[in-house]
GROMACS .gro file of C-alpha atoms in nm:
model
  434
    1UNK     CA    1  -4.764  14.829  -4.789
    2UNK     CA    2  -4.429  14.747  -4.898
    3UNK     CA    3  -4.092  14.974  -4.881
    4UNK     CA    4  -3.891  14.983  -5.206
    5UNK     CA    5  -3.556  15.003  -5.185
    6UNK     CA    6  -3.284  15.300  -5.094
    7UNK     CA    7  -3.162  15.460  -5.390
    8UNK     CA    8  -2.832  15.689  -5.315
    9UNK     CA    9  -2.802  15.590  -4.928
   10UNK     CA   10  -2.542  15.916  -4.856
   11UNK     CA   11  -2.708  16.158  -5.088
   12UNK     CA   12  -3.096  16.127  -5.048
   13UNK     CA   13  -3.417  15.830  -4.898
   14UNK     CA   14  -3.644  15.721  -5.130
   15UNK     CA   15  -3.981  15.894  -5.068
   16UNK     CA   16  -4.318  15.644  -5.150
   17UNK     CA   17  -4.656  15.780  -5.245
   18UNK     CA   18  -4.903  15.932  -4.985
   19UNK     CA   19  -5.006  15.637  -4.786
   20UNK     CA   20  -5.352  15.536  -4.596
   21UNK     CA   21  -5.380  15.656  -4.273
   22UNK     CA   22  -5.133  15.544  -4.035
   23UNK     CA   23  -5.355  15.259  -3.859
   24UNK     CA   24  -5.400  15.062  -4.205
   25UNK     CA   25  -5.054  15.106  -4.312
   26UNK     CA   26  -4.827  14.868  -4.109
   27UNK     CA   27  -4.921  14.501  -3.987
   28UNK     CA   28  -4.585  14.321  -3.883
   29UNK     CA   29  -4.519  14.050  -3.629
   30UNK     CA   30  -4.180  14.160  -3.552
   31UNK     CA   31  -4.272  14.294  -3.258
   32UNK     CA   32  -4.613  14.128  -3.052
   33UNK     CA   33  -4.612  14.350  -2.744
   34UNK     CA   34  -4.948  14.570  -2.746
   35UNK     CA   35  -4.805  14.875  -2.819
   36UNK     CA   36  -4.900  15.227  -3.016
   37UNK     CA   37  -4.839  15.581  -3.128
   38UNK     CA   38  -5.133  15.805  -2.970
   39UNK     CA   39  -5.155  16.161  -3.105
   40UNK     CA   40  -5.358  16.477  -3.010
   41UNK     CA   41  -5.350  16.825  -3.084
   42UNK     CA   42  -5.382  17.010  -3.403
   43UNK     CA   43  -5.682  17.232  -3.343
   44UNK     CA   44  -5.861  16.889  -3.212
   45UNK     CA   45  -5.967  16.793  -2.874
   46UNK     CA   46  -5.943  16.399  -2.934
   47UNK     CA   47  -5.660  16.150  -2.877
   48UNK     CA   48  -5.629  15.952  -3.171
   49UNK     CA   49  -5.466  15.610  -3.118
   50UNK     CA   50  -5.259  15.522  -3.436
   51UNK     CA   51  -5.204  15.134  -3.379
   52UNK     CA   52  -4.891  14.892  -3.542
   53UNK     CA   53  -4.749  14.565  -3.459
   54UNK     CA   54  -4.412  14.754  -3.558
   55UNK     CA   55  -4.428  14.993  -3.293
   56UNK     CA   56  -4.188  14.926  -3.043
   57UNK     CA   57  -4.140  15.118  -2.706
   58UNK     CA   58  -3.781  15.094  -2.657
   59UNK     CA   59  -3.438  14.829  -2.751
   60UNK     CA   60  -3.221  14.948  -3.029
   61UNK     CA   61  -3.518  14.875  -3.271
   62UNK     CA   62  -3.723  15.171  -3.060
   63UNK     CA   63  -3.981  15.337  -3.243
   64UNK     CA   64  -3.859  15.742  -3.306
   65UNK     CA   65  -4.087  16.014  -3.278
   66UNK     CA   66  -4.092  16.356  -3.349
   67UNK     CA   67  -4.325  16.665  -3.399
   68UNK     CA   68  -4.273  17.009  -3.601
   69UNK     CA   69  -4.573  17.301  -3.592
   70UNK     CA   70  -4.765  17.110  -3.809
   71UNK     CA   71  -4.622  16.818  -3.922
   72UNK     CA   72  -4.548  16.507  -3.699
   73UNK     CA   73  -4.265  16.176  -3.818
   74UNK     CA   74  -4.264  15.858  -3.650
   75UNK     CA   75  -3.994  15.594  -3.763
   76UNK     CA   76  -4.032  15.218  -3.764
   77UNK     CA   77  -3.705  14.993  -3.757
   78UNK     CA   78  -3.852  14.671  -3.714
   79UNK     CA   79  -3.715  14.346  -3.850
   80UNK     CA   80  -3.965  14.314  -4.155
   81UNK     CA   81  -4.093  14.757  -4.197
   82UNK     CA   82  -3.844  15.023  -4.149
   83UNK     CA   83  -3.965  15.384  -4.253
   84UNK     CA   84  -4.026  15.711  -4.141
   85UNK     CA   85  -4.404  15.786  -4.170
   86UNK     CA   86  -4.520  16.157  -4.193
   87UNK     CA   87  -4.866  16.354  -4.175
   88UNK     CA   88  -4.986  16.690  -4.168
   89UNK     CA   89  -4.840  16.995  -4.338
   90UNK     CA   90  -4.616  16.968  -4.622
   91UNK     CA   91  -4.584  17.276  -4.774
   92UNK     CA   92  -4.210  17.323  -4.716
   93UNK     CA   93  -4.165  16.966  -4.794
   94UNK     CA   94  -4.087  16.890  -4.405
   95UNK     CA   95  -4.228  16.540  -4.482
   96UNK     CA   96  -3.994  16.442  -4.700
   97UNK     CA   97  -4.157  16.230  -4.952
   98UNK     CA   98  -3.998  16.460  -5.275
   99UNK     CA   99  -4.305  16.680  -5.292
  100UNK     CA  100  -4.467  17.008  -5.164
  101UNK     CA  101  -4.832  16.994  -5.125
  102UNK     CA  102  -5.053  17.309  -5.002
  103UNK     CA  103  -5.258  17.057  -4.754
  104UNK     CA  104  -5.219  16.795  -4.482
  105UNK     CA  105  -5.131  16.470  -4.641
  106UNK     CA  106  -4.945  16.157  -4.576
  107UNK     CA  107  -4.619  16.002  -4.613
  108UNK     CA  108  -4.344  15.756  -4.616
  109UNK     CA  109  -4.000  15.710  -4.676
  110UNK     CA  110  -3.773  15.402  -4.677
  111UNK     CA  111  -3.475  15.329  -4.423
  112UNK     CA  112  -3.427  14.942  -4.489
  113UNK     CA  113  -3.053  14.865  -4.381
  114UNK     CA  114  -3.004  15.122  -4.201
  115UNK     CA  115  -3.041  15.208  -3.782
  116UNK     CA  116  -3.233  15.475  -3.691
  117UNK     CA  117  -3.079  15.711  -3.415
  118UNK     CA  118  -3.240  16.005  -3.431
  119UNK     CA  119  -3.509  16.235  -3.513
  120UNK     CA  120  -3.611  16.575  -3.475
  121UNK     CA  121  -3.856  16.888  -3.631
  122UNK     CA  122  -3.856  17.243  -3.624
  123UNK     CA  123  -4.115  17.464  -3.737
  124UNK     CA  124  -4.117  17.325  -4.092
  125UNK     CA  125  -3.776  17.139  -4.102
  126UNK     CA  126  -3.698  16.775  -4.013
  127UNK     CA  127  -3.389  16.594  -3.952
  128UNK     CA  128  -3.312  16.231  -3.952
  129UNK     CA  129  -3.006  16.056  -3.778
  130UNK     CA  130  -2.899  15.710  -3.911
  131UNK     CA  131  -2.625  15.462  -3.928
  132UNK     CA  132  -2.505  15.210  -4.164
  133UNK     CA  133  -2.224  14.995  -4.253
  134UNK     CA  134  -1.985  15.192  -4.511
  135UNK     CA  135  -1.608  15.090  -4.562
  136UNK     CA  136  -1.318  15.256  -4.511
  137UNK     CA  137  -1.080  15.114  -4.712
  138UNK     CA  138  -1.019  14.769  -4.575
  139UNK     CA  139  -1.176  14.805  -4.290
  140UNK     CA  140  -1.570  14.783  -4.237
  141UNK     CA  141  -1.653  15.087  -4.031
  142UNK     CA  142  -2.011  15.199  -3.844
  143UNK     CA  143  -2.083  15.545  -3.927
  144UNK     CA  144  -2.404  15.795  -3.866
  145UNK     CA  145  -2.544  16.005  -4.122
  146UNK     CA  146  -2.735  16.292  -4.093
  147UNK     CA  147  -3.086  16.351  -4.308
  148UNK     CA  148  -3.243  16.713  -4.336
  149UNK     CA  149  -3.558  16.810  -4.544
  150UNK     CA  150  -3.814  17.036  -4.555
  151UNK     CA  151  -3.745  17.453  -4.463
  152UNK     CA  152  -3.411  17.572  -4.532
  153UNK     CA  153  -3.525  17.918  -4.571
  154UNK     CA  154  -3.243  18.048  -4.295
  155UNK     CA  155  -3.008  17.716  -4.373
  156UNK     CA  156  -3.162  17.518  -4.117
  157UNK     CA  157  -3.071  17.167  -4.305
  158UNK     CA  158  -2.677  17.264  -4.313
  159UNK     CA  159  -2.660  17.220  -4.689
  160UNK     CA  160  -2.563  17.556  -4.803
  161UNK     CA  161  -2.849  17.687  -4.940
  162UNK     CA  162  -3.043  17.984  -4.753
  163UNK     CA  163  -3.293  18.319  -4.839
  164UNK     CA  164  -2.938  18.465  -4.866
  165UNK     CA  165  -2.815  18.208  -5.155
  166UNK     CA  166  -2.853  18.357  -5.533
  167UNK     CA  167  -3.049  18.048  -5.668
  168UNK     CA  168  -3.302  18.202  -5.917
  169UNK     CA  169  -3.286  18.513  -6.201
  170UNK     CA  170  -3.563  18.717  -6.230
  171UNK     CA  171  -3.553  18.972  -6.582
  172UNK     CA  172  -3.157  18.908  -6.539
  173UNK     CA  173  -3.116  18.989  -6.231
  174UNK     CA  174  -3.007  18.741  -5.958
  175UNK     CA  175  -3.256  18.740  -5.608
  176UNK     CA  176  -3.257  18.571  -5.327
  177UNK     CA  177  -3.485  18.290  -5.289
  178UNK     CA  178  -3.695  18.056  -5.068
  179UNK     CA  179  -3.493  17.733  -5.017
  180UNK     CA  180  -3.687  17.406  -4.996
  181UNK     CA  181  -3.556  17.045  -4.982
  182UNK     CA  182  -3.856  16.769  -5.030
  183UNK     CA  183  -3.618  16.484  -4.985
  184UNK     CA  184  -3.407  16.377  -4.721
  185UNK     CA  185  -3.062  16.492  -4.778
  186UNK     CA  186  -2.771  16.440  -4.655
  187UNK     CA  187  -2.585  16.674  -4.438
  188UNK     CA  188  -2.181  16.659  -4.428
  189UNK     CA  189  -1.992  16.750  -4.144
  190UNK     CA  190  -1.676  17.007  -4.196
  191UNK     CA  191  -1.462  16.684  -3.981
  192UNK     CA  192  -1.517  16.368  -4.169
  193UNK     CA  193  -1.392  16.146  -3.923
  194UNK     CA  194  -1.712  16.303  -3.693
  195UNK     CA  195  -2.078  16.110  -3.658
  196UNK     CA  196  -2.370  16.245  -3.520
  197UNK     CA  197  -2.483  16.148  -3.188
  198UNK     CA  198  -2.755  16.398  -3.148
  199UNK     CA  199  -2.951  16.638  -3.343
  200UNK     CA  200  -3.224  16.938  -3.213
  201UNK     CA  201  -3.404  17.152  -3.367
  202UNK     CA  202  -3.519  17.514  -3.283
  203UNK     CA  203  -3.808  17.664  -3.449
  204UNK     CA  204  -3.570  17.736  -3.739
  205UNK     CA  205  -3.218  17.617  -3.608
  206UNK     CA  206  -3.046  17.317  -3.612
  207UNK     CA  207  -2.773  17.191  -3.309
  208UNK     CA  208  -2.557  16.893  -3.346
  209UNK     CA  209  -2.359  16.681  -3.099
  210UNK     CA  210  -2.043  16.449  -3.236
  211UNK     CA  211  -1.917  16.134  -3.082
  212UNK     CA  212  -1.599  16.310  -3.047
  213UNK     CA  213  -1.832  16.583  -2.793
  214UNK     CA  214  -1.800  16.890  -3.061
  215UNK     CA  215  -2.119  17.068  -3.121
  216UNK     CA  216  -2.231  17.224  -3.445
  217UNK     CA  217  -2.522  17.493  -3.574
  218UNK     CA  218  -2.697  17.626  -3.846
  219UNK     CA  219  -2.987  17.813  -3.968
  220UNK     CA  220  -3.129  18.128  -3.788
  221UNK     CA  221  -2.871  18.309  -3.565
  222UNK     CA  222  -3.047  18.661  -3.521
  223UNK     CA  223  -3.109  18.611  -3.104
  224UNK     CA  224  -2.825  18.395  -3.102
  225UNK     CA  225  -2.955  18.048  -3.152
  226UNK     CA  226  -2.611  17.918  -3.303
  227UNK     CA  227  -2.406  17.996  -2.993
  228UNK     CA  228  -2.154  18.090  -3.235
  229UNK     CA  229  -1.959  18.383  -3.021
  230UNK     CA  230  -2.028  18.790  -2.925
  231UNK     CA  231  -1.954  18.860  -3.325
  232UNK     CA  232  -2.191  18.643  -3.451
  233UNK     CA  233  -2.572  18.676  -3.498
  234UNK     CA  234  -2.594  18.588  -3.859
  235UNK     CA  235  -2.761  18.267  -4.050
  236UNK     CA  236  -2.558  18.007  -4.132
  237UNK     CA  237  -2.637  17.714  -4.367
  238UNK     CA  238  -2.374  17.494  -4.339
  239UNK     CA  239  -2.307  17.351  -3.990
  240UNK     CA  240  -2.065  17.606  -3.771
  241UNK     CA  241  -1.843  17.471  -3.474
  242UNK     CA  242  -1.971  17.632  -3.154
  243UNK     CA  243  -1.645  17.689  -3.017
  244UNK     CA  244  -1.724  17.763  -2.670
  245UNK     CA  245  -1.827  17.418  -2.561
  246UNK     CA  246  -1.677  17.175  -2.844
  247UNK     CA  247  -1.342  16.961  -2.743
  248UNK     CA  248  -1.161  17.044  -3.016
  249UNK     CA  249  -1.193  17.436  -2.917
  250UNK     CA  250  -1.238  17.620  -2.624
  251UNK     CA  251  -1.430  17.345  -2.499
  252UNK     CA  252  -1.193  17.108  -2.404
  253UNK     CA  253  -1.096  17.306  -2.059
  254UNK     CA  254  -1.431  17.247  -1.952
  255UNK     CA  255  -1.567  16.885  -2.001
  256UNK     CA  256  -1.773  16.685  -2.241
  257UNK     CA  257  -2.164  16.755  -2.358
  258UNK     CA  258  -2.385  16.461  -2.288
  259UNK     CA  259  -2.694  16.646  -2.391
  260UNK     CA  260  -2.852  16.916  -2.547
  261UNK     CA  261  -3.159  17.059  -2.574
  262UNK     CA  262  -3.379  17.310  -2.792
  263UNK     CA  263  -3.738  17.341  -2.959
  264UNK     CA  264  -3.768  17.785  -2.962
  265UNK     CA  265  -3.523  18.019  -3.012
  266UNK     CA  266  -3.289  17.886  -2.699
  267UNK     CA  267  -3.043  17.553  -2.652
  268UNK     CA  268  -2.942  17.386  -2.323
  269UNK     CA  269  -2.660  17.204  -2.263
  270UNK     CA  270  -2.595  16.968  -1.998
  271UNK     CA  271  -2.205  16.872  -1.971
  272UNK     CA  272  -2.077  16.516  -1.830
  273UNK     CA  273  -2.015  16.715  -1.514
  274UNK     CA  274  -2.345  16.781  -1.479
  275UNK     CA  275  -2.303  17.169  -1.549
  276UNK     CA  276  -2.585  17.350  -1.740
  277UNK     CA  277  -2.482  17.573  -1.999
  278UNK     CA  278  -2.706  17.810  -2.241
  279UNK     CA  279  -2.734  18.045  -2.557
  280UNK     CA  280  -2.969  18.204  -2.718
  281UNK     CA  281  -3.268  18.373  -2.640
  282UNK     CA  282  -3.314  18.467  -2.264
  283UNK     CA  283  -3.545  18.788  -2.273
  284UNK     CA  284  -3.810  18.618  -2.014
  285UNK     CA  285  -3.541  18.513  -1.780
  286UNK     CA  286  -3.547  18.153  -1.925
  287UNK     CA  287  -3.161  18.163  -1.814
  288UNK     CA  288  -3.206  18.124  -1.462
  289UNK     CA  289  -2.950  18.412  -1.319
  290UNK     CA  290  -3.192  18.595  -1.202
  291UNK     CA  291  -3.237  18.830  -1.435
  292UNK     CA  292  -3.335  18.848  -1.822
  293UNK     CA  293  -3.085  18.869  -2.094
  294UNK     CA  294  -3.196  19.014  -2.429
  295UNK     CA  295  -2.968  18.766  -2.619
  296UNK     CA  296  -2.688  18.519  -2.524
  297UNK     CA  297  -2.481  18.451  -2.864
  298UNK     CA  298  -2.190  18.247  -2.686
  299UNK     CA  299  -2.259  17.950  -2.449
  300UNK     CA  300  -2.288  18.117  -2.082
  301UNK     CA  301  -2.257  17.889  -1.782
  302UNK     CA  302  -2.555  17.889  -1.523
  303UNK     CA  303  -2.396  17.842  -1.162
  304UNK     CA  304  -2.596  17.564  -1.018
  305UNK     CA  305  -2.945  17.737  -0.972
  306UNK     CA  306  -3.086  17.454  -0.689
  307UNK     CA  307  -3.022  17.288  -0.382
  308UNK     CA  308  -2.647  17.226  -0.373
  309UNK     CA  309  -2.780  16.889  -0.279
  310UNK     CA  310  -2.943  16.828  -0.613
  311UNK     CA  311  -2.754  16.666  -0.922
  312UNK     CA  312  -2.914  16.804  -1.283
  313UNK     CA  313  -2.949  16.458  -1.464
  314UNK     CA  314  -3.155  16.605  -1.789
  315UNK     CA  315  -3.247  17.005  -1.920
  316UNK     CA  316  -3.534  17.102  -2.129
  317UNK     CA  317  -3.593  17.436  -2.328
  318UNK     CA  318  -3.869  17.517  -2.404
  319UNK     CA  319  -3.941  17.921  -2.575
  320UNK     CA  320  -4.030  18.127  -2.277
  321UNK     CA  321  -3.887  17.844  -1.965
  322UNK     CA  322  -3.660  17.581  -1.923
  323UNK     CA  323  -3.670  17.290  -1.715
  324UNK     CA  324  -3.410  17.125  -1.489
  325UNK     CA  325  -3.479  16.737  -1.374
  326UNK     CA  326  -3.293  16.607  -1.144
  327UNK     CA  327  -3.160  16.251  -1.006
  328UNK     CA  328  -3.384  16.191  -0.748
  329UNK     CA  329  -3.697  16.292  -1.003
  330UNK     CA  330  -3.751  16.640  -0.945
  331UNK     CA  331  -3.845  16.894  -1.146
  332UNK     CA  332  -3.786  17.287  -1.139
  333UNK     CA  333  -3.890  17.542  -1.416
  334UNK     CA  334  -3.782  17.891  -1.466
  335UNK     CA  335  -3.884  18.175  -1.695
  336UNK     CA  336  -4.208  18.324  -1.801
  337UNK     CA  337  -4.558  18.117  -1.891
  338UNK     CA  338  -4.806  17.869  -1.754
  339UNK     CA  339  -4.483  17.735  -1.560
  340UNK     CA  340  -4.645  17.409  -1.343
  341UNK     CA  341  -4.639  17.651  -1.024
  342UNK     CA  342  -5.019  17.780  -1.026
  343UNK     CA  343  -5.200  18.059  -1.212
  344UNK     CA  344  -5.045  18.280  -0.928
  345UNK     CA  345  -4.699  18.246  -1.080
  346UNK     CA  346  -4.618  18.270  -1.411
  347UNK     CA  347  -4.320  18.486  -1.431
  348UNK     CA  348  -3.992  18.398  -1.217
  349UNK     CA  349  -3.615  18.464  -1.253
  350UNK     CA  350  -3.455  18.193  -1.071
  351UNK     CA  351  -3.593  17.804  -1.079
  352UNK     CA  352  -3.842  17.700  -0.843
  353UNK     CA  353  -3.912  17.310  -0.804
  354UNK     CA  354  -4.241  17.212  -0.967
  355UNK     CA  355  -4.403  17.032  -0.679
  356UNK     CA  356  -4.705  16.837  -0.867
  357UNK     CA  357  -4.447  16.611  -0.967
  358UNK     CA  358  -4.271  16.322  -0.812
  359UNK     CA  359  -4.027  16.101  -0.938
  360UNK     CA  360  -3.977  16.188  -1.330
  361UNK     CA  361  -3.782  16.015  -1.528
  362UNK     CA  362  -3.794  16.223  -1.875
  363UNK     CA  363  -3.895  16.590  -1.970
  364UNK     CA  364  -3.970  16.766  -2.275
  365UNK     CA  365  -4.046  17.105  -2.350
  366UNK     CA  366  -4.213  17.323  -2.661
  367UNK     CA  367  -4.263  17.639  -2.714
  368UNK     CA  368  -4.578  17.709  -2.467
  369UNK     CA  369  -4.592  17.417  -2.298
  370UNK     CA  370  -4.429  17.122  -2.158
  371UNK     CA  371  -4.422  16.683  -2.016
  372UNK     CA  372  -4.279  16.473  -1.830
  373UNK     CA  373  -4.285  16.099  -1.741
  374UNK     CA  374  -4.264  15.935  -1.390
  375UNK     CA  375  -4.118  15.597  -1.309
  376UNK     CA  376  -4.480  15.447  -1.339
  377UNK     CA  377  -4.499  15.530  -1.726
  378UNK     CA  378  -4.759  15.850  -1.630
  379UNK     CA  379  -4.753  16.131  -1.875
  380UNK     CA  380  -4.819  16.473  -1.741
  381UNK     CA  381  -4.773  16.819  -1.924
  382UNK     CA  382  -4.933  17.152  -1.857
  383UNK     CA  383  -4.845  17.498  -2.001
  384UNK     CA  384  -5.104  17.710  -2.251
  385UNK     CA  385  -5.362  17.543  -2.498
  386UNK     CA  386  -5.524  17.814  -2.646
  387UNK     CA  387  -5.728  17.626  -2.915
  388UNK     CA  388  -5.435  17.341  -3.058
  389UNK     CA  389  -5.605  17.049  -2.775
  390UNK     CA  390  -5.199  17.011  -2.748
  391UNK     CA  391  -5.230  16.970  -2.345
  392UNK     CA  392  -5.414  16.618  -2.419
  393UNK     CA  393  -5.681  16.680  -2.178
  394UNK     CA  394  -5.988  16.628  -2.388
  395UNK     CA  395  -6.034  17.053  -2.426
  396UNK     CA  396  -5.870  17.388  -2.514
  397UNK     CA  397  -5.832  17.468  -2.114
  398UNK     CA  398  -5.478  17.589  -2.007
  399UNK     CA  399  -5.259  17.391  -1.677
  400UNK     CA  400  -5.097  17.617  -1.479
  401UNK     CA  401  -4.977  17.289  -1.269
  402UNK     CA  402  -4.901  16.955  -1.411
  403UNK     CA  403  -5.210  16.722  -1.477
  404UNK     CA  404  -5.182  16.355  -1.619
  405UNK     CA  405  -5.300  16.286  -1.972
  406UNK     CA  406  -5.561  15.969  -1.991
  407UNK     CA  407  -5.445  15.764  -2.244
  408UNK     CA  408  -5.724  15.573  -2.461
  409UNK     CA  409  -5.627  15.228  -2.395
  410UNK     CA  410  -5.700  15.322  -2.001
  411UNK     CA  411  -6.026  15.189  -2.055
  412UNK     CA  412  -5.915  14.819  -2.114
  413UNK     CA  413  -5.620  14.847  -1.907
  414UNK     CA  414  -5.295  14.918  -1.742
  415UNK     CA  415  -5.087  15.199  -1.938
  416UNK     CA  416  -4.716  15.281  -1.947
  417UNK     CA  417  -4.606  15.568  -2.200
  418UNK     CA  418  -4.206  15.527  -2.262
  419UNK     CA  419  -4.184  15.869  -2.473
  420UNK     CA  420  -4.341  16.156  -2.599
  421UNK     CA  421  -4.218  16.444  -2.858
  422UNK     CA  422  -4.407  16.791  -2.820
  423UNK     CA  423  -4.481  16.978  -3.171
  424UNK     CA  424  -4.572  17.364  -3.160
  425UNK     CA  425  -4.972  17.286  -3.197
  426UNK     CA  426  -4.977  16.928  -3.125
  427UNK     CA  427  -4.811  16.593  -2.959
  428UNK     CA  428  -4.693  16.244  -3.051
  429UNK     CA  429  -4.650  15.947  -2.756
  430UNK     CA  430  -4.543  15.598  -2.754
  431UNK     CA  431  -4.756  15.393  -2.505
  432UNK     CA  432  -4.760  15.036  -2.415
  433UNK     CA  433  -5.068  14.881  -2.303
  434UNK     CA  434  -5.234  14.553  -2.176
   0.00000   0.00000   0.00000
């Protein structure tokens, strides 16, 4: 099935009917590695292999995925197909495609000419990071722009519009209402001269990170999500300078952001100094201080909570934990839940090294569960199941330690998965096969 065209590149994405499902939709030979996007979760025990000759595991043509409570986007950018497929829940419009349906559907939308960068989902939002040429006078200039859809009920997208906005009259009166966005729109920055590097989303937050290492929020801010400062707890829907830890604030005496983290009600930060930082939500001791904080509304620094000996290369948050990986592949977890440590210990205050796993190279986390990736391509996650089959272990059975997901393709031979995004009730990974 063909893409048609972009229509306003900076202002929305063109959205094309519901499609087929995802294995009969996409047959290129831009890319002829073996490679495929496998899926479980979603009230199902089964891992449903969703196979593409555009799929590809990693280059700057990568495939993107990403996976909300009940909606899951993968994104193509191959030579001859580049569009963001969508399936499951679309009631908020979190797909994209310029509708709202009641009931799990399909969907596409086109991204020819442009780079894919990024892209993330919250509970029933979506975001979408992209860059294209655009000139600047005389001058040709690269520059990223920023795509949000779906839930903007707290102002989650950043494009003004919130519960609190006056958008409808009812018998004369003006009410607050419901704000939904169906098609990707774009998302303007207070600086201009700013792109997007990276973009997370909470369960109904939004954080953003600028090549010029400023970071920016919006949506819900009741347990302190947006990091905004001790004053502020309140929604925003445009995005709002975290002060703390941006360079052009308060930020600058402390170092650059090279990452940042969040899928709950919480956001890590990891600084180019290898600091860990955090805000939000921190009533299960998910802060890793060694005791629990109610709320953290301004970015707190966490004094190295391992080994002096250890370097923190990546941070994870998921809603009740967060996890630390460090440079030699270790991984330790602290807060409250099915942490990886054993159905003894599900409750700790300070991080304790997860010692079913050896020599990770990525981790993710959700909101009850989490993954990671060794150097040999295994996936592994553990955390609760309850009955979402999100664990990928053929059943509704929680881990309490880390056990390795069997891939489909197994059965024919060698596996290597190069990422995986974790939704609320279900899972997305890209795996390359023999």
């Amino acid at each position: 099935m063909a893409f048609t065209r972009i229509l306003q590149r900076t202002t929305f994405l063109r959205a094309l009917a519901p499609l087929a499902p995802f294995r009969n939709a996409f047959h290129s030979s831009s890319w002829q590695q073996k490679s495929s996007v496998v899926q479980w979760g979603y009230n199902s025990k089964k891992l449903k292999v969703f196979d593409s000759n555009s799929v590809i595991p990693e280059g700057p043509d990568k495939t993107w995925i990403a996976a909300g409570a009940s909606h899951r986007l993968i994104a193509l950018s191959g030579e001859d197909e580049a569009g963001i497929l969508g399936e499951g829940m679309n009631h908020s419009g979190q797909l994209g495609n310029g509708a709202r349906n009641d009931e799990s559907t399909f969907s596409a939308i086109d991204t020819a000419g442009m780079s894919i960068l990024g892209l993330a989902c919250g509970r029933e939002h979506s975001m979408l990071l992209t860059q294209g040429e655009e000139a600047d006078g005389q001058l040709p200039t690269t520059k990223t722009i920023l795509f949000g859809f779906g839930n903007s009920m707290y102002g989650q997208l950043g494009l003004g519009g919130s519960k609190d906005t006056l958008i409808q009259e009812l018998t004369g009166h003006n009410v607050a209402g419901f704000v939904f966005e169906p098609s990707p729109t774009s998302v303007q920055l207070p600086d201009p001269t700013e792109n997007v590097v990276q973009v997370v989303c909470g369960l109904d937050h939004t954080v953003l990170r600028t090549d010029q290492s400023n970071l920016y929020s919006m949506g819900w801010g009741a347990d302190g999500q947006l990091g905004l400062g001790p004053e502020s707890s309140s929604d925003r829907s445009l995005p709002t300078l975290i002060e703390r830890l941006s360079y052009k604030a308060n930020g600058k005496e402390l170092g650059r952001v090279k990452y940042i983290s969040s899928s709950t009600d919480f956001t890590l930060a990891l600084l180019e100094n290898n600091e860990v930082w955090i805000w939000g939500n921190a009533e299960y001791g998910q802060c890793m201080v060694n005791k629990k904080i109610d709320r953290i509304l301004e970015p707190m620094h966490i004094p190295h909570p391992i080994p002096e000996s250890e370097v923190v290369s990546s941070v994870a948050a998921g809603g009740t934990f967060g996890l630390l990986l460090t440079e030699s592949g270790k991984v330790y977890t602290c807060g409250y839940g099915a942490l990886g440590l054993g159905p003894e210990k599900t409750h700790i205050l300070m991080p304790e090294q997860i010692t079913a796993l050896s020599g990770i190279r990525k981790i993710v986390a959700s909101t009850d569960y989490a993954a990671a990736i060794n150097d040999k391509g295994e996936l592994f996650t553990w955390g609760t199941c309850g009955q979402t089959g999100r664990l990928g272990h053929g059943d509704f059975e929680h881990r309490f330690v880390p056990q390795r997901v069997v891939m489909p393709q197994e059965a024919s031979g060698k596996v290597r998965v190069h990422d995986v995004a974790l939704g609320q009730d279900g899972a997305l990974a890209i795996v390359e096969y023999d």
